[in-house]
Short mmCIF file of C-alpha atoms in Angstrom, two decimals:
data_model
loop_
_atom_site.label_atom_id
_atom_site.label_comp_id
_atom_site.label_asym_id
_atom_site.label_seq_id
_atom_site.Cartn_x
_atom_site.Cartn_y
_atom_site.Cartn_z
CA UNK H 363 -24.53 -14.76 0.58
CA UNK H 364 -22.88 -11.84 -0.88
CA UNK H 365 -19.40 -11.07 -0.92
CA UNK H 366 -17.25 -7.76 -1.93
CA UNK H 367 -13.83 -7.08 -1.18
CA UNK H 368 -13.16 -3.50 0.46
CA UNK H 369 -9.74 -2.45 1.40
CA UNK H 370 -6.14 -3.77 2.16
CA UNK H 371 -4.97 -2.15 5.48
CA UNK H 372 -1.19 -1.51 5.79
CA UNK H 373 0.42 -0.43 9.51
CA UNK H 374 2.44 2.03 9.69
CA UNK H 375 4.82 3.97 11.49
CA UNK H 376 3.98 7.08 10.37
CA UNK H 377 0.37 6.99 9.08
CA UNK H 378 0.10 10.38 7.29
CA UNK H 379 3.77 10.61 5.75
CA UNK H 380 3.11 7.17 4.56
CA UNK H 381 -0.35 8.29 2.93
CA UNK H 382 1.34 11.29 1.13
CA UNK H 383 4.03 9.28 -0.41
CA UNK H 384 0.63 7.17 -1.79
CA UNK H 385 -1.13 10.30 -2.88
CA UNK H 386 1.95 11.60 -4.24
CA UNK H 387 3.17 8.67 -6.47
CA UNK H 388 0.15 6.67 -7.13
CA UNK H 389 -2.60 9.27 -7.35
CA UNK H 390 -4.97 7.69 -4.76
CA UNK H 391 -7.12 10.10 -2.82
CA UNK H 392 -8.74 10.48 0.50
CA UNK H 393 -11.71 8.35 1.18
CA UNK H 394 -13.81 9.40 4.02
CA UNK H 395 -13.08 10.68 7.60
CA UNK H 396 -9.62 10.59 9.01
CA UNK H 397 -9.60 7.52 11.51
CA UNK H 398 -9.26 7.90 15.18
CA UNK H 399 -10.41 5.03 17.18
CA UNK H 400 -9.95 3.93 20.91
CA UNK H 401 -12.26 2.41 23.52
CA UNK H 402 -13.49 -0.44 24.56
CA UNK H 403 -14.90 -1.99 20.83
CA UNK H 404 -11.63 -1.60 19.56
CA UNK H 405 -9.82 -3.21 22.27
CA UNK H 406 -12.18 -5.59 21.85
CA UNK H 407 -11.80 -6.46 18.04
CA UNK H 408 -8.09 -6.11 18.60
CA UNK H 409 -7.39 -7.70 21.45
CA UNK H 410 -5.03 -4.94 22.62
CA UNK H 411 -5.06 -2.88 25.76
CA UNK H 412 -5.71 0.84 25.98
CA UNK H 413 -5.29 0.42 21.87
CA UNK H 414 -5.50 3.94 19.85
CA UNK H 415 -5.91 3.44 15.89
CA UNK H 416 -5.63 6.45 13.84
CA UNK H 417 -5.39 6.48 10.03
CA UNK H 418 -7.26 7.16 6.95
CA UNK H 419 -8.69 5.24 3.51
CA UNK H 420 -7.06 6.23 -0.20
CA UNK H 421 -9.22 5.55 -2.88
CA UNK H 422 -7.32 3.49 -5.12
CA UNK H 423 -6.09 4.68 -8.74
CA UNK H 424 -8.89 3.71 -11.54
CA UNK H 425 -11.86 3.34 -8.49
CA UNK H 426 -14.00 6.00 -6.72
CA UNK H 427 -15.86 3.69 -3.69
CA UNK H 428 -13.44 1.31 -3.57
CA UNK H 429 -11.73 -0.91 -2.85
CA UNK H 430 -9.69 1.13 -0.82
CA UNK H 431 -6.19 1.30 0.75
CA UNK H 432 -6.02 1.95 4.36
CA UNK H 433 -3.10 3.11 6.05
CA UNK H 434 -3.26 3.00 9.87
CA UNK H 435 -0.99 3.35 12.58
CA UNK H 436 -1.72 1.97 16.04
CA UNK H 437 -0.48 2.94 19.50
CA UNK H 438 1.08 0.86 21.27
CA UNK H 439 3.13 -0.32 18.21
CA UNK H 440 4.09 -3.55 17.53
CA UNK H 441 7.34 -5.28 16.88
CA UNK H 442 8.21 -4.43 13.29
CA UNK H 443 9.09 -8.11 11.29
CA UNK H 444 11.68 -7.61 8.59
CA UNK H 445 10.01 -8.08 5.05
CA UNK H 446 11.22 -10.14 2.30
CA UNK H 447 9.57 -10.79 -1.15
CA UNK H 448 9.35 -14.19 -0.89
CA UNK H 449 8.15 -14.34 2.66
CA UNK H 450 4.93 -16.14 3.08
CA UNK H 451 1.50 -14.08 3.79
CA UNK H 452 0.81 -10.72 2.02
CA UNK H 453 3.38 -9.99 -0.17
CA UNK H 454 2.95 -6.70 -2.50
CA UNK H 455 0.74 -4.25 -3.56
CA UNK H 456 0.49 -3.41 -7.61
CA UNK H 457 -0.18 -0.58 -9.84
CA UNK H 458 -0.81 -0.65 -13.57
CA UNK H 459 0.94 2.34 -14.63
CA UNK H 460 1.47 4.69 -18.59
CA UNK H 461 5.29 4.10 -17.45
CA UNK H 462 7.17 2.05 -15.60
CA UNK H 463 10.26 4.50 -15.65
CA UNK H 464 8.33 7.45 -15.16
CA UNK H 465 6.57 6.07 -11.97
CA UNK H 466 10.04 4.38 -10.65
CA UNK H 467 11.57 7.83 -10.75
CA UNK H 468 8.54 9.59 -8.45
CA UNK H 469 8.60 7.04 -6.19
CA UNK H 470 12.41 7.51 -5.18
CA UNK H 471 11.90 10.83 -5.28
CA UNK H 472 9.09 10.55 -2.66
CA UNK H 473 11.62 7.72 -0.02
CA UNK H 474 11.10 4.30 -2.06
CA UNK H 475 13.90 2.14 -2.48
CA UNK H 476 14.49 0.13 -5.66
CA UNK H 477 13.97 -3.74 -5.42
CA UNK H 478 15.73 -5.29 -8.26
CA UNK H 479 15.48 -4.30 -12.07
CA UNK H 480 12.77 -2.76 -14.84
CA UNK H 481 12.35 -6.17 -16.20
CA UNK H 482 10.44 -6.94 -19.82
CA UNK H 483 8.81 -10.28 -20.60
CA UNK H 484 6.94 -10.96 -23.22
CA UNK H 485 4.00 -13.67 -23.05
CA UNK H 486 2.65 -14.92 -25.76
CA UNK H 487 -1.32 -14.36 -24.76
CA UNK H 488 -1.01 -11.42 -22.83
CA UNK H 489 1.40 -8.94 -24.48
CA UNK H 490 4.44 -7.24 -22.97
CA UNK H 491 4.84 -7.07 -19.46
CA UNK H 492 7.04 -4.22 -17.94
CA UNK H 493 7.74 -4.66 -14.33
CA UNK H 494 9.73 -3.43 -11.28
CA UNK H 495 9.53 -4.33 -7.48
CA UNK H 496 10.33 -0.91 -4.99
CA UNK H 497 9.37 -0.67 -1.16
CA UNK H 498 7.49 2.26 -0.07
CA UNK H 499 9.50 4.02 2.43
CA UNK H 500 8.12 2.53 5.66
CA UNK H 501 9.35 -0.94 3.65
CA UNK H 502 5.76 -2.15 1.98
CA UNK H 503 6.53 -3.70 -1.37
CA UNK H 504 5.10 -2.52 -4.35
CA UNK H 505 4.84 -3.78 -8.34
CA UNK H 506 4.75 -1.15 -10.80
CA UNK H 507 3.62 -2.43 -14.02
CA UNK H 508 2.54 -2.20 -17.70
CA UNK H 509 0.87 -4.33 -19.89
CA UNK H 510 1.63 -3.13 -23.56
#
């Protein structure tokens, strides 16, 4: 049996703002058709009523089939749950990035919001580790990091 893993699906509110702000700031790129999906299969699969899906993939920095990111937004919406870092389930996305400043400074330019400190640890195997937590701005949480 073969197994591959192939994308990481966030909801959103806005589904192409929300996809900028990932093209913009972390370089991904399109991947594929735009989504727009509704009838019976999806209901189906979803288990909502009269559901409508529409969305897109982002090929991920540093990959050109994948995995991707994919960035949907559904109608009806669901209830939006407050996020928290330590809340249990999916928890961030990370980049590997030349800068950790640099990157921090694009990404509040673009609507993130900062999530604690630049922090620098140093491990003795695996070098220097440069890290900050942000939120994209729909709320999503996001490492940007360095290994140097």
């Amino acid at each position: 049996m073969g197994i591959k893993y192939t994308h990481t699906n966030i909801i959103a509110k806005d589904w192409e703002e929300l996809a900028k702000f990932y093209i913009q700031v972390f370089e991904c790129k399109p991947y594929g058709p735009k989504r727009d999906l509704s009838g019976e299969w999806i209901e189906q699969m979803t288990g909502v009523k009269d559901v409508k899906v529409k969305g897109i993939h982002l090929s991920l920095p540093g990959y050109e089939l994948g995995p991707t990111l994919e960035i949907f937004s559904y109608e009806p919406e669901g209830e939006n749950q407050e996020r928290h870092i330590s809340k249990q389930g999916f928890g961030h996305l990370a980049f590997h990035v030349d800068s950790v400043e640099e990157v921090l400074k694009k990404a509040l330019a673009y609507g993130a919001k900062r999530y604690g400190e630049i922090v620098r640890k140093e491990y003795e195997t695996l070098g220097l580790l440069t890290a900050a937590y942000i939120s994209d701005p729909e709320g999503n949480l996001i490492e940007i990091q360095n290994w140097g």
